[in-house]
Short mmCIF file of C-alpha atoms in Angstrom, two decimals:
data_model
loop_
_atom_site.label_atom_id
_atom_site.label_comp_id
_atom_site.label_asym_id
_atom_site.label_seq_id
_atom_site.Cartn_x
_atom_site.Cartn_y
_atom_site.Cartn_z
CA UNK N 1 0.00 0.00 0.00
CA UNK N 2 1.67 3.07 -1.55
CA UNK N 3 1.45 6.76 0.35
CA UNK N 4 3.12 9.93 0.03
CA UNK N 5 3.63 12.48 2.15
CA UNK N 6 2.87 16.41 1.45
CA UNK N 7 4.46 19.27 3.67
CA UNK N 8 2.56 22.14 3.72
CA UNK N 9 5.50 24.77 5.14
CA UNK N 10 3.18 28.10 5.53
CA UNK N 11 5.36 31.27 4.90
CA UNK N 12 2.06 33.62 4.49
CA UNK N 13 4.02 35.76 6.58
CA UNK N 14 3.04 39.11 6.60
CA UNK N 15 5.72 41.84 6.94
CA UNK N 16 4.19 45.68 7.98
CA UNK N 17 5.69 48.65 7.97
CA UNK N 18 -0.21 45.06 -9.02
CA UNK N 19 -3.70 44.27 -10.97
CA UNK N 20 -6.15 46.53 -12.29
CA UNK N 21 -8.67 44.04 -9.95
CA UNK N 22 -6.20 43.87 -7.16
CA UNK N 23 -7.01 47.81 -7.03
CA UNK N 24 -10.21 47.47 -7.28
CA UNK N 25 -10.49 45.02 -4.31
CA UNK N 26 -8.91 47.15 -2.12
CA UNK N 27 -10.85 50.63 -2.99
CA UNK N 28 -13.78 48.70 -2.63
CA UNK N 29 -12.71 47.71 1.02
CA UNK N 30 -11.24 51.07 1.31
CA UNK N 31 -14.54 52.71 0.01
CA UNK N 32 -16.74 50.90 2.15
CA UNK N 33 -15.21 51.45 5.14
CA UNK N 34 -15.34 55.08 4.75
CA UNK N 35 -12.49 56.03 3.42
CA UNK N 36 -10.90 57.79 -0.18
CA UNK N 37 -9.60 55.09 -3.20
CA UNK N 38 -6.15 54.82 -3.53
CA UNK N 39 -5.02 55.96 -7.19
CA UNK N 40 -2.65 54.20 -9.35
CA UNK N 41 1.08 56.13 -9.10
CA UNK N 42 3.71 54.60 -12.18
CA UNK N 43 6.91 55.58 -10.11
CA UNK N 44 5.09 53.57 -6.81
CA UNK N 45 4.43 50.41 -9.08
CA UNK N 46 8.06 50.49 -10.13
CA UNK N 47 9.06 50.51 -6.58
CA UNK N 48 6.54 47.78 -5.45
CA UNK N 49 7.68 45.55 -8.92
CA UNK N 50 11.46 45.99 -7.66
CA UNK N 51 11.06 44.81 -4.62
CA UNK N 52 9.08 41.81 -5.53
CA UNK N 53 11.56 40.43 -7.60
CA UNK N 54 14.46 41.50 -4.74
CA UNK N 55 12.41 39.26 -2.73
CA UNK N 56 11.97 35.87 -5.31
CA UNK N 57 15.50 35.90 -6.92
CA UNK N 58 17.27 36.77 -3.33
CA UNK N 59 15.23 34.47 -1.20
CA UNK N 60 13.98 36.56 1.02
CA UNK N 61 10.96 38.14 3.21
CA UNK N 62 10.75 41.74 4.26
CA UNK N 63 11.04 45.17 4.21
CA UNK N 64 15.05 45.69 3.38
CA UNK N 65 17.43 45.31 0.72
CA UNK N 66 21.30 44.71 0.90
CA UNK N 67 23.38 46.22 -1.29
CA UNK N 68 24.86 44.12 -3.81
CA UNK N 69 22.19 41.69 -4.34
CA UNK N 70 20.30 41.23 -7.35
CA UNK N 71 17.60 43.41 -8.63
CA UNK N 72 18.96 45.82 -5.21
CA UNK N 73 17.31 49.43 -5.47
CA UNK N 74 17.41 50.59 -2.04
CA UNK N 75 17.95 49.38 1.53
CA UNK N 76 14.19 50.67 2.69
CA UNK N 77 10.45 51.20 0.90
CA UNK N 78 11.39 54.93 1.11
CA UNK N 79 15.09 54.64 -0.81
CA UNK N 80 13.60 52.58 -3.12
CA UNK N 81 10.45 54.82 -4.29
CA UNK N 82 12.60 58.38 -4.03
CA UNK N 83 15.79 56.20 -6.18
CA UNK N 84 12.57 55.47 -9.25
CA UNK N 85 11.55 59.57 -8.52
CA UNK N 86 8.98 59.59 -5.87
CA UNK N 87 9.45 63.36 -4.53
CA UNK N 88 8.33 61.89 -1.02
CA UNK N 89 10.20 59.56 1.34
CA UNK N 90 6.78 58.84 3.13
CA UNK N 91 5.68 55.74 1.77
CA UNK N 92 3.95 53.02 3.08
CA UNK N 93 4.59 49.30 2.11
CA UNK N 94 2.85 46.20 2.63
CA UNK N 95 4.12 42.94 1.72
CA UNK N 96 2.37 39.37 1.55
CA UNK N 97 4.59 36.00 0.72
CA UNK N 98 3.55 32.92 -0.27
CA UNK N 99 -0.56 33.72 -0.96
CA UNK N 100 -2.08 32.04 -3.52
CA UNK N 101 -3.21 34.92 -5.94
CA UNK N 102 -3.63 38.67 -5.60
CA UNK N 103 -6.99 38.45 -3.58
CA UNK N 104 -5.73 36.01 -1.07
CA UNK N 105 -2.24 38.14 -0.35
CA UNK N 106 -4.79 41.00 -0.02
CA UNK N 107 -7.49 39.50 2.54
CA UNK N 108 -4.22 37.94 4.20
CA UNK N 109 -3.21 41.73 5.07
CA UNK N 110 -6.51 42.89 6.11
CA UNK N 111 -6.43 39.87 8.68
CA UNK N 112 -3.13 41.48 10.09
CA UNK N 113 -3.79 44.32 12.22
CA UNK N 114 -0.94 46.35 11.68
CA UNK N 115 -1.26 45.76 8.24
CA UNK N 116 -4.39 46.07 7.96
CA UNK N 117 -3.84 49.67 9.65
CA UNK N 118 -1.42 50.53 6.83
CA UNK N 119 -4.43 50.06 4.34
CA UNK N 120 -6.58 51.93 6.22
CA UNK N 121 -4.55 54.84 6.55
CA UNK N 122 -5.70 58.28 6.41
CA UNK N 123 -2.93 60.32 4.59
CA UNK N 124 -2.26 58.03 1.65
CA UNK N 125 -4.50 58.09 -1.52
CA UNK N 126 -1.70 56.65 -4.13
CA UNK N 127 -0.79 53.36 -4.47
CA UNK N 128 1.80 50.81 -6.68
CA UNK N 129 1.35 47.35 -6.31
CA UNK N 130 3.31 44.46 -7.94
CA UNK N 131 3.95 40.69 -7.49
CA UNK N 132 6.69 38.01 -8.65
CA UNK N 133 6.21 34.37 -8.70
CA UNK N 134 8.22 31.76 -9.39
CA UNK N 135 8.08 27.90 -10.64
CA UNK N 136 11.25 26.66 -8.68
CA UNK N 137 10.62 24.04 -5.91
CA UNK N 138 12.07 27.34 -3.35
CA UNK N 139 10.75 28.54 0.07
CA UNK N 140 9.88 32.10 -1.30
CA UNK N 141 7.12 30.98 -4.09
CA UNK N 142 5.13 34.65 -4.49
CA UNK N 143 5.87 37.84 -3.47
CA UNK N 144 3.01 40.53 -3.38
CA UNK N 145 4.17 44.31 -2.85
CA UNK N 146 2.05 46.62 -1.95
CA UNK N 147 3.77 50.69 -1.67
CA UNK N 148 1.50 54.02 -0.15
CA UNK N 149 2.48 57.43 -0.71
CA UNK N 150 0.46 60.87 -0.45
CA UNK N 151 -0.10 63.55 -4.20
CA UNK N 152 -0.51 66.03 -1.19
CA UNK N 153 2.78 65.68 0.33
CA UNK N 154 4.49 65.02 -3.11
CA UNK N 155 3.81 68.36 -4.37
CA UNK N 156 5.06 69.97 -1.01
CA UNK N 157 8.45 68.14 -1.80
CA UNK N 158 8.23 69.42 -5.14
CA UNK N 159 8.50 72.95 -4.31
CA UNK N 160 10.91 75.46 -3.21
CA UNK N 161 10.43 77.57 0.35
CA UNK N 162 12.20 80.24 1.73
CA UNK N 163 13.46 79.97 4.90
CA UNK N 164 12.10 82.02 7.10
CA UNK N 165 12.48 83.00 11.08
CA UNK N 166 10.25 82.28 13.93
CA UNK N 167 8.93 79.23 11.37
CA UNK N 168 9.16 75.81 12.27
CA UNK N 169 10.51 73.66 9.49
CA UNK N 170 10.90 69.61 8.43
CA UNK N 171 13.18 67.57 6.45
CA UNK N 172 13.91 63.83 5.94
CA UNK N 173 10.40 63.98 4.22
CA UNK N 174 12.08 64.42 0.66
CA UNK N 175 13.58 63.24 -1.89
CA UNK N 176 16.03 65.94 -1.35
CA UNK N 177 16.36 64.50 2.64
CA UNK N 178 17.98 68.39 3.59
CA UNK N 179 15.00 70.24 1.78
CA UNK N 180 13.39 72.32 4.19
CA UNK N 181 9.32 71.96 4.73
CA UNK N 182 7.22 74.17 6.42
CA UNK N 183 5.79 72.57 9.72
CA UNK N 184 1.88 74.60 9.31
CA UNK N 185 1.90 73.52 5.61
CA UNK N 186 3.08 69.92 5.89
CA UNK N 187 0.21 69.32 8.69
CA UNK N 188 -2.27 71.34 6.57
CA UNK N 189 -1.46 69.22 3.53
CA UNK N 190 -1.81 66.24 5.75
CA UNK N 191 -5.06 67.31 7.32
CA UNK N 192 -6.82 67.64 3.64
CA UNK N 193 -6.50 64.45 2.97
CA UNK N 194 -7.49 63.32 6.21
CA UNK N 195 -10.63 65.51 6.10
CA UNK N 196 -12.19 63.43 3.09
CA UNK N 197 -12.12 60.37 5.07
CA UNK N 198 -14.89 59.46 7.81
CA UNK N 199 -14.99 60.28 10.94
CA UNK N 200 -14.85 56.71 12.29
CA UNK N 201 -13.53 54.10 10.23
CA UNK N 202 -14.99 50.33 11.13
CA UNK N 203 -13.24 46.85 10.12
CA UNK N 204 -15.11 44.89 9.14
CA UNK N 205 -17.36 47.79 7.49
CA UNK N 206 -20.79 47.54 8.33
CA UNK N 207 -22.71 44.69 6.77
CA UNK N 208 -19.45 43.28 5.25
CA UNK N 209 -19.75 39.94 4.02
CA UNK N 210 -17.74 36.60 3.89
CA UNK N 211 -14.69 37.29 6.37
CA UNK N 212 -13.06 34.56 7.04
CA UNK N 213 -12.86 33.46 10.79
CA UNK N 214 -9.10 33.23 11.56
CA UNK N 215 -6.07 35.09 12.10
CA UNK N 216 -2.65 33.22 12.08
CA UNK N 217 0.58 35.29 11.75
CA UNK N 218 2.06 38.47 11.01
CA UNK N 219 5.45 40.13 12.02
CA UNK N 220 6.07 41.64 13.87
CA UNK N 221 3.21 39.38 15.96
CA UNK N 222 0.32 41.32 17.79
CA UNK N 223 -0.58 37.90 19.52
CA UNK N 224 2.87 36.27 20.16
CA UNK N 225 1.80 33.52 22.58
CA UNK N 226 -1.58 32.68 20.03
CA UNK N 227 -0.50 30.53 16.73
CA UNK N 228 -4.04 30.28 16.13
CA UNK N 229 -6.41 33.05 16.96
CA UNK N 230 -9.88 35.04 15.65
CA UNK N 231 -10.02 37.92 13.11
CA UNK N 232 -9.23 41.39 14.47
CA UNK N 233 -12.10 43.74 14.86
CA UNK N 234 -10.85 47.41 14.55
CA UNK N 235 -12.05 50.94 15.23
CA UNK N 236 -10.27 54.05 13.43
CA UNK N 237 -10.72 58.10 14.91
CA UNK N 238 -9.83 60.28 11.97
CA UNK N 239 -7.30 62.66 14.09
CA UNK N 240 -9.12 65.44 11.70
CA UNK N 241 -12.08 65.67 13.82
CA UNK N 242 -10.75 64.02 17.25
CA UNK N 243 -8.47 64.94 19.27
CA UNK N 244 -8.52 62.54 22.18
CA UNK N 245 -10.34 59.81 22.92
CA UNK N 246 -10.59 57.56 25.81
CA UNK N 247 -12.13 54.03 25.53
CA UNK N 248 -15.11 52.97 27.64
CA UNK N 249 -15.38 49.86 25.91
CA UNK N 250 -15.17 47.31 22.81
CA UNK N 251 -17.41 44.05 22.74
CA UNK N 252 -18.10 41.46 20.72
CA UNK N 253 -21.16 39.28 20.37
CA UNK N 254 -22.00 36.17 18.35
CA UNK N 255 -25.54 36.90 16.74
CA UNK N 256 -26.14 33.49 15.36
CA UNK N 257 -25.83 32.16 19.29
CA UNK N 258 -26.53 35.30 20.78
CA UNK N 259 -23.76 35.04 23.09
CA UNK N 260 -20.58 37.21 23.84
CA UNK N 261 -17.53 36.52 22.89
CA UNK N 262 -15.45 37.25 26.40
CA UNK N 263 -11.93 36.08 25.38
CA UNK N 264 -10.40 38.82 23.21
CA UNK N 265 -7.55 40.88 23.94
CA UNK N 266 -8.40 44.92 23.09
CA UNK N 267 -5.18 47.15 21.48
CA UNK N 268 -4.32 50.37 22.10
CA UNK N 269 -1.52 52.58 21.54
CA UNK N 270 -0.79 52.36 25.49
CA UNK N 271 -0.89 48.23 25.63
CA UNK N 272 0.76 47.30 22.17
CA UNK N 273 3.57 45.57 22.49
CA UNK N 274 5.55 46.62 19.19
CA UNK N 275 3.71 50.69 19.83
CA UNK N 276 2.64 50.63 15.79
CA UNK N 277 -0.94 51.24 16.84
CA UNK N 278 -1.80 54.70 17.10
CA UNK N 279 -3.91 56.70 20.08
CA UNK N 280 -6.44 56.65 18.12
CA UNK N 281 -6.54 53.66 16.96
CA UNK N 282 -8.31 50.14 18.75
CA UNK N 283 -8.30 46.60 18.24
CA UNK N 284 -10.40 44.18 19.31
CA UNK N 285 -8.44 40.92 18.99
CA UNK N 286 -10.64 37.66 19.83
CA UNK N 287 -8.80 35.16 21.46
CA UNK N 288 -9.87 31.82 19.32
CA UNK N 289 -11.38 31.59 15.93
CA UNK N 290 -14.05 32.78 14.96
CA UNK N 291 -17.09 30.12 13.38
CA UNK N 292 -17.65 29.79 9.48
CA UNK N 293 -21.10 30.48 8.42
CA UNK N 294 -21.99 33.30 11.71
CA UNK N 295 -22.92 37.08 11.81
CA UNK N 296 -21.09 38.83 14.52
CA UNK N 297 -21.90 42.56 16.28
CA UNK N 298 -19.44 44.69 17.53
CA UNK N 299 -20.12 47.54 19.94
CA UNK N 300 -17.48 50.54 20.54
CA UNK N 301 -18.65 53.07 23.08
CA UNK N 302 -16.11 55.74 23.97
CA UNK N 303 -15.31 59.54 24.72
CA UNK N 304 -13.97 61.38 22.24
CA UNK N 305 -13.13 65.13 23.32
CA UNK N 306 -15.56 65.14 26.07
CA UNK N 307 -18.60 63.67 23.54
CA UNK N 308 -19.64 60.09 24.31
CA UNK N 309 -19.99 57.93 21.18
CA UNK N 310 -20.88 54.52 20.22
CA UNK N 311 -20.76 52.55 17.22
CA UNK N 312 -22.74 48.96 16.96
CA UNK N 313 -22.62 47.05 13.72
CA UNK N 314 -22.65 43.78 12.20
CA UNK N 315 -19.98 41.49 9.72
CA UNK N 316 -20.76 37.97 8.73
CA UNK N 317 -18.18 35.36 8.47
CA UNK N 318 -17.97 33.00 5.06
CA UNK N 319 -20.17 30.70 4.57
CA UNK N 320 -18.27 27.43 2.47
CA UNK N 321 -19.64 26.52 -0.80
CA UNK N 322 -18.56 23.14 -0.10
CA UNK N 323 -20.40 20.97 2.54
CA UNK N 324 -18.16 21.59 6.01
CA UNK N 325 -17.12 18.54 8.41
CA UNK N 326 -16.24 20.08 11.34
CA UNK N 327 -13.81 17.72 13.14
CA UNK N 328 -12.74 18.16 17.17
CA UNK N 329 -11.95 14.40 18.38
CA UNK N 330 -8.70 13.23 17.56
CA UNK N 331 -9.82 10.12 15.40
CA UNK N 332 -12.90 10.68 12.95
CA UNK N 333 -14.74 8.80 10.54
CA UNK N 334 -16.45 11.09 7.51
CA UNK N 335 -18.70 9.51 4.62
CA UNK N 336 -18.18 11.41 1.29
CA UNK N 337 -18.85 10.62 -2.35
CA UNK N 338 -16.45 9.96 -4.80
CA UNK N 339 -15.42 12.92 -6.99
CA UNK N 340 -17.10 15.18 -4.79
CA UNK N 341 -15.11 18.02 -2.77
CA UNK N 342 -15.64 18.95 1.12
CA UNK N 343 -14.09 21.37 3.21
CA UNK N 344 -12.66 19.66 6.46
CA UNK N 345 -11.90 21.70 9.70
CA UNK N 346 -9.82 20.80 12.08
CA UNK N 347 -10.78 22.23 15.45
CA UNK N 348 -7.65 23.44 17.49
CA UNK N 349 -7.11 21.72 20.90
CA UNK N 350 -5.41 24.67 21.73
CA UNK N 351 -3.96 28.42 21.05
CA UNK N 352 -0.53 26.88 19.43
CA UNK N 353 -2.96 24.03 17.60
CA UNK N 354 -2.07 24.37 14.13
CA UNK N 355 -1.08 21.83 11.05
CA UNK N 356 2.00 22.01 9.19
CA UNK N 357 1.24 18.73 6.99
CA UNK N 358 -0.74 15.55 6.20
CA UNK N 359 0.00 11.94 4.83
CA UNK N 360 -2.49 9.96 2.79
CA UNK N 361 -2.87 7.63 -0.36
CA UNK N 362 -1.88 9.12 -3.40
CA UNK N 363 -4.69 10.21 -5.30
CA UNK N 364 -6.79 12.64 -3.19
CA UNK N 365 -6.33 16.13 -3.64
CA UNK N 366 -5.95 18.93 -0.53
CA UNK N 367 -5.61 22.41 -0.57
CA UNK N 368 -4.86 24.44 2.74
CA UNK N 369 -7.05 27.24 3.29
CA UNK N 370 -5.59 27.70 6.61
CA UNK N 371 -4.00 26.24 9.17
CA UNK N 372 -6.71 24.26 10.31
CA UNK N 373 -8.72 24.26 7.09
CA UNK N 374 -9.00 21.98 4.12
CA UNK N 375 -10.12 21.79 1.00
CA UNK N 376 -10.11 18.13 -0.25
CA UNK N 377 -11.00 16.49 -3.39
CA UNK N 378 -12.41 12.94 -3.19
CA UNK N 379 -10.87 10.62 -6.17
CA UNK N 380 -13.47 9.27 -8.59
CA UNK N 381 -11.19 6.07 -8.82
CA UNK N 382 -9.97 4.52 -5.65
CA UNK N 383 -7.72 1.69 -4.53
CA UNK N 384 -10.52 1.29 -1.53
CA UNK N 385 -13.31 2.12 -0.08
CA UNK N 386 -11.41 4.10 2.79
CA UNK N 387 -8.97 6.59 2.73
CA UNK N 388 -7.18 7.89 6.06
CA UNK N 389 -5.91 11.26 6.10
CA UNK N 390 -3.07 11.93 9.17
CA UNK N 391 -2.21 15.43 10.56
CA UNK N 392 1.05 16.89 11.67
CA UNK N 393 -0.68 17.82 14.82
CA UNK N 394 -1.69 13.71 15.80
CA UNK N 395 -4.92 13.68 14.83
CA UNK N 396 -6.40 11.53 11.64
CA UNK N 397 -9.43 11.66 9.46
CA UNK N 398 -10.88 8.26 7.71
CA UNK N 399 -13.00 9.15 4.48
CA UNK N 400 -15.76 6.22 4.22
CA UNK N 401 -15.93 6.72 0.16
CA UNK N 402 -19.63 6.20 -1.44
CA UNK N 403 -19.93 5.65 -5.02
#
């Protein structure tokens, strides 16, 4: 009796810090949530395109460059866009390795908090994204590169000031990294864009629609003692209009059981642990995944310059197209048809629970959704009328195969 043996190694990390539908995904997430569409910028793509292929031919994952490598352009996102002609060294850049296709490295970031926070940002409205994949049998498969920059604070580096006393002035925002900006215009420039965003920005928007229940990794890690955890709930106050605001509290309920979900872990710029989150910025992080198929309500009630306000509103989680086998003991017995495909879930024991590979016959067909998810495809010819499926984690699966 022949079987194989696939490793699944996962390296959908995400590090913080493109397609014509790739753009239009994200505006529409952008859009909905309440804020301003990112535009296309040619000199941004070039930057994001570079870096992807840095990142397949060199092997690597994040944010820098070494000098001397192949396809090197600059050591950070900022060298990299002013060395193409960006006249800004504020840019933004999101990175996703090893997702399947443009969608999937782009719901991967929105998963990640602190990436997710670098989409949602309220000073950027340009974007250049670009990918690189490669064939080879190599740990870096895909790269998708994602860099933010602002029109507004582009044109500010594009002009010339004279210096003037009893003014406050910046630099290091330029191309030009000794060219002198004026402090009142820089924030004013800042503030415009800012002002055509909402007031409060929710994520998942209101009414959004097939999020899918878990968050796993990103670096650095919000969560670093949870392999395995829920997806992030965030609130956004556009600094425009606020001020300060001090947090009463942040819930979240299940609507389908009408219970609350107690074990979640709220972020704030006082309690995170790597200080990327802003003050006035929360996240409410729950504590184990989330369930497929559920509509969830979050409630935000805080103070915001003296005003109380409170936001309630509701997300729903995805609902599988294939029929889902939920499986929690640590020896289970399925019956499928033959040729049909079923999504099998793997309920973690625990916070580290997660699975890293499977052994089976040859012949059946898995994808990995996620680390506890699978998408398998039942063989229409079999060597028997059972097929047992065994997880890197201990635990096993028998498929009882009907004709």
């Amino acid at each position: 009796m022949s079987y194989f043996i696939v490793f699944v190694v996962f390296f959908t990390t995400l590090f913080a810090g493109g397609s014509k539908e790739g753009l239009a995904y994200i505006n529409s997430l952008r859009t909905h949530a309440g804020l301003i569409p990112f535009h296309t910028n040619s000199i941004l793509t070039k930057t994001a395109k570079s870096h992807a292929k840095y990142l397949i031919r060199n092997q690597k994952m994040g944010h820098f460059q070494k000098k001397g490598k192949s396809a090197y352009s600059g050591k950070t996102p900022s060298q990299r866009a002013t060395h193409f002609g960006y006249a800004s060294s504020i840019v933004m850049e999101n990175i996703s390795i090893n997702t399947r296709n443009q969608k999937h490295a782009i719901d991967n970031l929105f998963s990640a908090i602190y990436h997710r926070f670098t989409f949602l940002n309220l000073i950027s409205n340009q974007i250049g994204m670009s990918h690189s994949i490669t064939k080879k049998r190599t740990k870096v498969k895909s790269a998708y590169v994602y860099n933010l920059g602002s029109s507004k604070l582009s044109t500010l580096c594009k002009r010339n000031f004279t210096l003037k006393s009893g003014r406050y002035y910046m630099k290091d925002v330029c191309k030009k990294s000794n060219k002198m900006i004026p402090l009142s215009l820089f924030d004013a420039k800042k503030e415009e864009i800012q002002r055509k965003n909402a007031k409060i920005i929710l994520y998942p928007y209101q009414g959004q629609k097939n999020i899918w229940p878990a968050f796993y990794n990103e670096s650095p890690d919000p969560l670093p003692r949870y392999k395995v955890s829920g997806f992030p709930i965030s609130v956004q106050c556009n600094p425009a209009y606020y001020k300060k605001v001090q947090l009463k509290s942040f819930r979240l309920y299940d609507e389908t059981t009408g219970k609350e979900i107690k074990k979640t872990k709220i972020l704030h710029a006082k309690n995170d642990p790597h200080h990327l989150i802003k003050k006035l910025d929360f996240a409410l992080m729950p504590l184990a995944r989330l369930s497929f198929s559920h509509t969830y309500r979050a409630v935000f009630k805080a103070k915001a310059d003296g005003v109380s306000i409170k936001k309630s509103w509701k997300f729903s989680t995805t609902v599988p197209k294939e029929k889902l086998y939920r499986i929690a003991k640590n020896h289970s017995t399925i019956n499928v048809r033959s040729g049909s495909t079923i999504l099998v879930y793997i309920v973690p024991n625990n916070r580290r629970d997660i699975i890293t590979s499977y052994s089976t016959k040859a012949g059946l067909k898995a994808i990995f959704m996620d680390r506890n998810t699978l998408k398998i495809t039942i063989p229409k010819q079999r060597l028997s009328s059972h097929l047992k499926i065994t997880f890197s984690n201990k635990k096993s699966l028998t498929l009882k195969i009907n004709p």
